[in-house]
Amino acid sequence: MSQDLMIALTKGRVLVDELAILAKAGVEPLEDPTASRRLVFDTNQDRVKIMILRGMDVATYVDHGIADVGMSGKDVLLEYPGTGYYEPLDLGLGRCALMVAGLVDESELPSRLRIATKFTNTAKRYYAERGVQVDIIKLYGAMELAPVTGLAHRIVDIVETGNTLKANGLRSIELITQITTRLIVNTSSYKTKFDQVRKLIDSLEAVL
Ligand code: PRP
């Protein structure tokens, strides 16, 4: 007997693309999540539901098995410490880059830099791997302001078009990694709901 399959999607710019790819794979919500305040939706498929979460929370819900499957940016997955999920597919959506950026007219910098970011784990790893000592400052948004105001020397942030950097007198300095949206699957769900999960992975793979 089939059980409920919960799919977690990311609220925000990438949601429309996630819904489109899911629709091509045969799963469509009965109500449009982009025009509703609801957070959980029934779909055209019996026993398949969709929940809409903040990007940072998709990995948490899938890691804990509340959602069986999720679509999450690689930036969040790199930051997330849990290991309770597989990452079977690169969905190719939400293409952007995780970059180190700084002021265009960067004056002489001290040997130990202050780095502002919301991706603190990834930033720590990046500098540690290079043997560079830095101080990490955690911010939750508007990272670009940090070098402008002197809070930090550089930032680690997502760059898509580069417009936000440019508008604030900043430039990309180093590429940390390219980012896309990944399909993730809870490791237990992959076993206990194998047929349903596999069917979804195969359908998504076929439309990519
Ligand atoms: C991201 C990032 C930059 C901006 C880059 O923020 O933090 O501010 O997008 O995009 P661009 O290169 O096309 O200008 P987002 O809008 O996702 O909001 P957030 O601050 O909540 O992450």
mmCIF file of C-alpha atoms and ligand atoms in Angstrom:
data_model
loop_
_atom_site.group_PDB
_atom_site.id
_atom_site.type_symbol
_atom_site.label_atom_id
_atom_site.label_comp_id
_atom_site.label_asym_id
_atom_site.label_seq_id
_atom_site.Cartn_x
_atom_site.Cartn_y
_atom_site.Cartn_z
ATOM 1 C CA MET A 1 0.000 0.000 0.000
ATOM 2 C CA SER A 2 1.386 3.424 -0.845
ATOM 3 C CA GLN A 3 2.054 5.942 1.927
ATOM 4 C CA ASP A 4 1.993 9.736 1.848
ATOM 5 C CA LEU A 5 4.948 11.232 0.029
ATOM 6 C CA MET A 6 5.854 14.751 1.144
ATOM 7 C CA ILE A 7 7.865 16.965 -1.223
ATOM 8 C CA ALA A 8 9.474 20.130 0.215
ATOM 9 C CA LEU A 9 10.003 23.073 -2.118
ATOM 10 C CA THR A 10 11.789 26.388 -1.630
ATOM 11 C CA LYS A 11 9.829 29.609 -1.262
ATOM 12 C CA GLY A 12 11.152 32.540 -3.301
ATOM 13 C CA ARG A 13 12.515 33.136 -6.792
ATOM 14 C CA VAL A 14 13.167 29.495 -7.586
ATOM 15 C CA LEU A 15 9.685 28.205 -6.608
ATOM 16 C CA VAL A 16 8.132 28.807 -10.040
ATOM 17 C CA ASP A 17 10.904 26.769 -11.707
ATOM 18 C CA GLU A 18 10.614 24.001 -9.115
ATOM 19 C CA LEU A 19 6.843 23.782 -9.681
ATOM 20 C CA ALA A 20 7.353 23.736 -13.466
ATOM 21 C CA ILE A 21 9.816 20.858 -13.381
ATOM 22 C CA LEU A 22 7.604 18.957 -10.941
ATOM 23 C CA ALA A 23 4.577 19.482 -13.214
ATOM 24 C CA LYS A 24 6.544 18.083 -16.153
ATOM 25 C CA ALA A 25 7.305 15.073 -13.968
ATOM 26 C CA GLY A 26 3.546 14.672 -13.435
ATOM 27 C CA VAL A 27 3.011 16.239 -9.989
ATOM 28 C CA GLU A 28 0.854 19.371 -9.823
ATOM 29 C CA PRO A 29 -0.563 21.088 -6.714
ATOM 30 C CA LEU A 30 -4.366 21.467 -6.710
ATOM 31 C CA GLU A 31 -3.946 25.139 -5.743
ATOM 32 C CA ASP A 32 -1.222 27.544 -6.942
ATOM 33 C CA PRO A 33 1.332 27.866 -4.096
ATOM 34 C CA THR A 34 2.641 31.162 -5.503
ATOM 35 C CA ALA A 35 -0.831 32.706 -4.995
ATOM 36 C CA SER A 36 -1.706 31.202 -1.626
ATOM 37 C CA ARG A 37 -0.718 31.635 2.028
ATOM 38 C CA ARG A 38 -1.114 27.904 2.653
ATOM 39 C CA LEU A 39 2.076 25.952 3.339
ATOM 40 C CA VAL A 40 0.920 22.417 2.448
ATOM 41 C CA PHE A 41 -0.862 21.422 -0.753
ATOM 42 C CA ASP A 42 -2.568 18.310 -2.081
ATOM 43 C CA THR A 43 -1.593 17.389 -5.618
ATOM 44 C CA ASN A 44 -3.120 15.688 -8.651
ATOM 45 C CA GLN A 45 -1.421 12.504 -7.443
ATOM 46 C CA ASP A 46 -3.080 10.539 -4.699
ATOM 47 C CA ARG A 47 -1.001 10.613 -1.491
ATOM 48 C CA VAL A 48 1.593 13.055 -2.802
ATOM 49 C CA LYS A 49 1.747 16.417 -1.013
ATOM 50 C CA ILE A 50 3.878 19.520 -1.394
ATOM 51 C CA MET A 51 5.100 21.773 1.411
ATOM 52 C CA ILE A 52 6.635 25.221 0.885
ATOM 53 C CA LEU A 53 9.547 26.171 3.158
ATOM 54 C CA ARG A 54 12.257 28.770 3.491
ATOM 55 C CA GLY A 55 15.293 27.645 1.484
ATOM 56 C CA MET A 56 17.373 27.219 4.630
ATOM 57 C CA ASP A 57 14.762 24.823 6.099
ATOM 58 C CA VAL A 58 14.291 22.281 3.282
ATOM 59 C CA ALA A 59 17.396 20.261 4.250
ATOM 60 C CA THR A 60 16.272 20.240 7.908
ATOM 61 C CA TYR A 61 12.811 18.849 7.070
ATOM 62 C CA VAL A 62 14.251 16.199 4.744
ATOM 63 C CA ASP A 63 17.098 15.297 7.129
ATOM 64 C CA HIS A 64 14.512 14.653 9.881
ATOM 65 C CA GLY A 65 12.235 12.712 7.531
ATOM 66 C CA ILE A 66 9.250 15.064 7.858
ATOM 67 C CA ALA A 67 9.566 15.667 4.134
ATOM 68 C CA ASP A 68 10.655 12.606 2.128
ATOM 69 C CA VAL A 69 12.021 14.562 -0.796
ATOM 70 C CA GLY A 70 13.124 18.171 -1.217
ATOM 71 C CA MET A 71 14.492 20.682 -3.684
ATOM 72 C CA SER A 72 17.262 22.741 -2.132
ATOM 73 C CA GLY A 73 20.036 25.047 -3.262
ATOM 74 C CA LYS A 74 23.550 23.594 -3.037
ATOM 75 C CA ASP A 75 24.539 26.701 -1.031
ATOM 76 C CA VAL A 76 22.232 25.570 1.767
ATOM 77 C CA LEU A 77 23.327 21.921 1.527
ATOM 78 C CA LEU A 78 27.004 22.897 1.846
ATOM 79 C CA GLU A 79 26.118 24.832 4.980
ATOM 80 C CA TYR A 80 23.873 22.175 6.519
ATOM 81 C CA PRO A 81 25.586 19.744 8.926
ATOM 82 C CA GLY A 82 23.075 16.846 8.723
ATOM 83 C CA THR A 83 23.740 13.630 6.815
ATOM 84 C CA GLY A 84 20.273 12.055 6.709
ATOM 85 C CA TYR A 85 19.686 12.503 3.005
ATOM 86 C CA TYR A 86 20.972 11.540 -0.428
ATOM 87 C CA GLU A 87 21.438 14.026 -3.258
ATOM 88 C CA PRO A 88 20.525 12.008 -6.354
ATOM 89 C CA LEU A 89 19.878 14.762 -8.921
ATOM 90 C CA ASP A 90 21.201 18.136 -9.983
ATOM 91 C CA LEU A 91 18.030 19.898 -11.159
ATOM 92 C CA GLY A 92 20.031 22.662 -12.839
ATOM 93 C CA LEU A 93 17.694 25.362 -11.501
ATOM 94 C CA GLY A 94 18.629 28.534 -9.610
ATOM 95 C CA ARG A 95 22.049 28.731 -11.234
ATOM 96 C CA CYS A 96 24.345 31.138 -9.376
ATOM 97 C CA ALA A 97 27.760 31.187 -7.725
ATOM 98 C CA LEU A 98 29.075 31.403 -4.189
ATOM 99 C CA MET A 99 31.768 34.071 -4.317
ATOM 100 C CA VAL A 100 34.162 36.022 -2.180
ATOM 101 C CA ALA A 101 33.558 39.701 -2.935
ATOM 102 C CA GLY A 102 35.081 42.968 -1.791
ATOM 103 C CA LEU A 103 35.153 46.668 -2.539
ATOM 104 C CA VAL A 104 36.141 47.682 -6.074
ATOM 105 C CA ASP A 105 38.618 50.159 -4.601
ATOM 106 C CA GLU A 106 39.903 47.909 -1.853
ATOM 107 C CA SER A 107 42.619 49.739 0.050
ATOM 108 C CA GLU A 108 45.474 47.880 1.734
ATOM 109 C CA LEU A 109 44.069 45.014 3.781
ATOM 110 C CA PRO A 110 45.334 43.622 7.089
ATOM 111 C CA SER A 111 46.758 40.095 7.069
ATOM 112 C CA ARG A 112 43.788 38.797 9.055
ATOM 113 C CA LEU A 113 40.530 39.621 7.264
ATOM 114 C CA ARG A 114 37.013 39.952 8.649
ATOM 115 C CA ILE A 115 34.565 38.059 6.415
ATOM 116 C CA ALA A 116 30.824 38.737 6.651
ATOM 117 C CA THR A 117 28.468 36.003 5.485
ATOM 118 C CA LYS A 118 25.405 33.945 6.259
ATOM 119 C CA PHE A 119 27.298 30.878 4.969
ATOM 120 C CA THR A 120 29.574 30.667 8.007
ATOM 121 C CA ASN A 121 30.384 26.932 7.856
ATOM 122 C CA THR A 122 31.226 27.064 4.158
ATOM 123 C CA ALA A 123 33.322 30.211 4.582
ATOM 124 C CA LYS A 124 35.239 28.697 7.531
ATOM 125 C CA ARG A 125 35.933 25.549 5.501
ATOM 126 C CA TYR A 126 37.012 27.529 2.456
ATOM 127 C CA TYR A 127 39.603 29.577 4.326
ATOM 128 C CA ALA A 128 40.733 26.682 6.534
ATOM 129 C CA GLU A 129 41.458 24.569 3.426
ATOM 130 C CA ARG A 130 43.704 27.396 2.211
ATOM 131 C CA GLY A 131 45.396 27.827 5.572
ATOM 132 C CA VAL A 132 44.189 31.419 5.762
ATOM 133 C CA GLN A 133 43.141 32.745 9.163
ATOM 134 C CA VAL A 134 40.042 34.946 9.089
ATOM 135 C CA ASP A 135 37.376 36.180 11.480
ATOM 136 C CA ILE A 136 33.873 35.254 10.350
ATOM 137 C CA ILE A 137 30.979 37.617 11.090
ATOM 138 C CA LYS A 138 27.505 36.099 10.774
ATOM 139 C CA LEU A 139 24.922 38.216 8.942
ATOM 140 C CA TYR A 140 21.412 37.311 7.786
ATOM 141 C CA GLY A 141 21.093 39.570 4.717
ATOM 142 C CA ALA A 142 22.284 42.703 2.931
ATOM 143 C CA MET A 143 25.827 41.312 3.107
ATOM 144 C CA GLU A 144 26.997 43.901 0.575
ATOM 145 C CA LEU A 145 26.749 46.605 3.232
ATOM 146 C CA ALA A 146 29.482 45.033 5.368
ATOM 147 C CA PRO A 147 32.537 46.105 3.309
ATOM 148 C CA VAL A 148 30.909 49.455 2.468
ATOM 149 C CA THR A 149 30.437 50.312 6.145
ATOM 150 C CA GLY A 150 33.683 48.774 7.367
ATOM 151 C CA LEU A 151 32.029 45.976 9.351
ATOM 152 C CA ALA A 152 34.019 43.449 7.303
ATOM 153 C CA HIS A 153 36.740 43.504 4.659
ATOM 154 C CA ARG A 154 35.059 40.991 2.392
ATOM 155 C CA ILE A 155 31.871 38.963 2.073
ATOM 156 C CA VAL A 156 31.022 35.418 1.035
ATOM 157 C CA ASP A 157 27.687 35.533 -0.773
ATOM 158 C CA ILE A 158 25.579 34.335 -3.667
ATOM 159 C CA VAL A 159 26.113 36.154 -6.959
ATOM 160 C CA GLU A 160 23.624 35.656 -9.768
ATOM 161 C CA THR A 161 23.705 38.584 -12.193
ATOM 162 C CA GLY A 162 26.297 40.584 -10.237
ATOM 163 C CA ASN A 163 23.939 43.573 -10.165
ATOM 164 C CA THR A 164 23.765 43.776 -6.367
ATOM 165 C CA LEU A 165 27.564 43.810 -6.056
ATOM 166 C CA LYS A 166 27.882 46.437 -8.776
ATOM 167 C CA ALA A 167 25.182 48.677 -7.301
ATOM 168 C CA ASN A 168 27.098 48.751 -4.020
ATOM 169 C CA GLY A 169 30.621 49.328 -5.351
ATOM 170 C CA LEU A 170 31.737 45.706 -4.925
ATOM 171 C CA ARG A 171 33.276 43.104 -7.239
ATOM 172 C CA SER A 172 33.723 39.343 -7.253
ATOM 173 C CA ILE A 173 37.192 38.288 -6.124
ATOM 174 C CA GLU A 174 37.204 34.464 -5.844
ATOM 175 C CA LEU A 175 34.778 31.762 -6.945
ATOM 176 C CA ILE A 176 34.093 29.320 -4.118
ATOM 177 C CA THR A 177 31.692 27.093 -6.063
ATOM 178 C CA GLN A 178 28.911 27.090 -8.647
ATOM 179 C CA ILE A 179 25.449 26.567 -7.152
ATOM 180 C CA THR A 180 22.318 24.846 -8.502
ATOM 181 C CA THR A 181 19.176 23.376 -6.981
ATOM 182 C CA ARG A 182 19.509 19.701 -6.021
ATOM 183 C CA LEU A 183 16.952 16.984 -5.377
ATOM 184 C CA ILE A 184 17.479 15.485 -1.942
ATOM 185 C CA VAL A 185 15.874 12.339 -0.493
ATOM 186 C CA ASN A 186 15.660 11.236 3.129
ATOM 187 C CA THR A 187 17.755 8.074 3.514
ATOM 188 C CA SER A 188 14.997 6.133 5.355
ATOM 189 C CA SER A 189 12.274 7.246 2.925
ATOM 190 C CA TYR A 190 14.450 5.967 0.094
ATOM 191 C CA LYS A 191 14.092 2.491 1.600
ATOM 192 C CA THR A 192 10.586 2.542 3.120
ATOM 193 C CA LYS A 193 8.936 4.388 0.211
ATOM 194 C CA PHE A 194 11.277 3.100 -2.460
ATOM 195 C CA ASP A 195 8.725 2.703 -5.290
ATOM 196 C CA GLN A 196 7.214 6.179 -4.843
ATOM 197 C CA VAL A 197 10.574 7.899 -4.386
ATOM 198 C CA ARG A 198 12.209 6.067 -7.282
ATOM 199 C CA LYS A 199 9.262 6.884 -9.568
ATOM 200 C CA LEU A 200 9.629 10.589 -8.756
ATOM 201 C CA ILE A 201 13.416 10.577 -9.265
ATOM 202 C CA ASP A 202 13.046 8.755 -12.593
ATOM 203 C CA SER A 203 10.310 11.126 -13.818
ATOM 204 C CA LEU A 204 12.380 14.180 -12.878
ATOM 205 C CA GLU A 205 15.488 12.709 -14.486
ATOM 206 C CA ALA A 206 13.497 12.121 -17.686
ATOM 207 C CA VAL A 207 12.485 15.803 -17.973
ATOM 208 C CA LEU A 208 15.934 17.225 -17.238
HETATM 209 C C1 PRP B 1 21.028 37.113 -3.062
HETATM 210 C C2 PRP B 1 22.411 37.528 -2.596
HETATM 211 C C3 PRP B 1 22.605 38.865 -3.245
HETATM 212 C C4 PRP B 1 21.784 38.782 -4.502
HETATM 213 C C5 PRP B 1 22.682 38.541 -5.673
HETATM 214 O O1 PRP B 1 20.092 37.589 -2.194
HETATM 215 O O2 PRP B 1 22.476 37.569 -1.185
HETATM 216 O O3 PRP B 1 22.180 39.904 -2.413
HETATM 217 O O4 PRP B 1 20.893 37.667 -4.365
HETATM 218 O O5 PRP B 1 21.963 38.552 -6.882
HETATM 219 P P1 PRP B 1 22.504 39.342 -8.142
HETATM 220 O O6 PRP B 1 23.919 38.936 -8.369
HETATM 221 O O7 PRP B 1 21.592 38.902 -9.272
HETATM 222 O O8 PRP B 1 22.355 40.800 -7.866
HETATM 223 P P2 PRP B 1 18.537 37.194 -2.304
HETATM 224 O O9 PRP B 1 17.835 38.151 -3.187
HETATM 225 O O10 PRP B 1 18.417 35.750 -2.694
HETATM 226 O O11 PRP B 1 18.000 37.431 -0.862
HETATM 227 P P3 PRP B 1 18.615 37.022 0.544
HETATM 228 O O12 PRP B 1 19.450 38.191 0.965
HETATM 229 O O13 PRP B 1 17.412 36.823 1.399
HETATM 230 O O14 PRP B 1 19.413 35.769 0.367
#
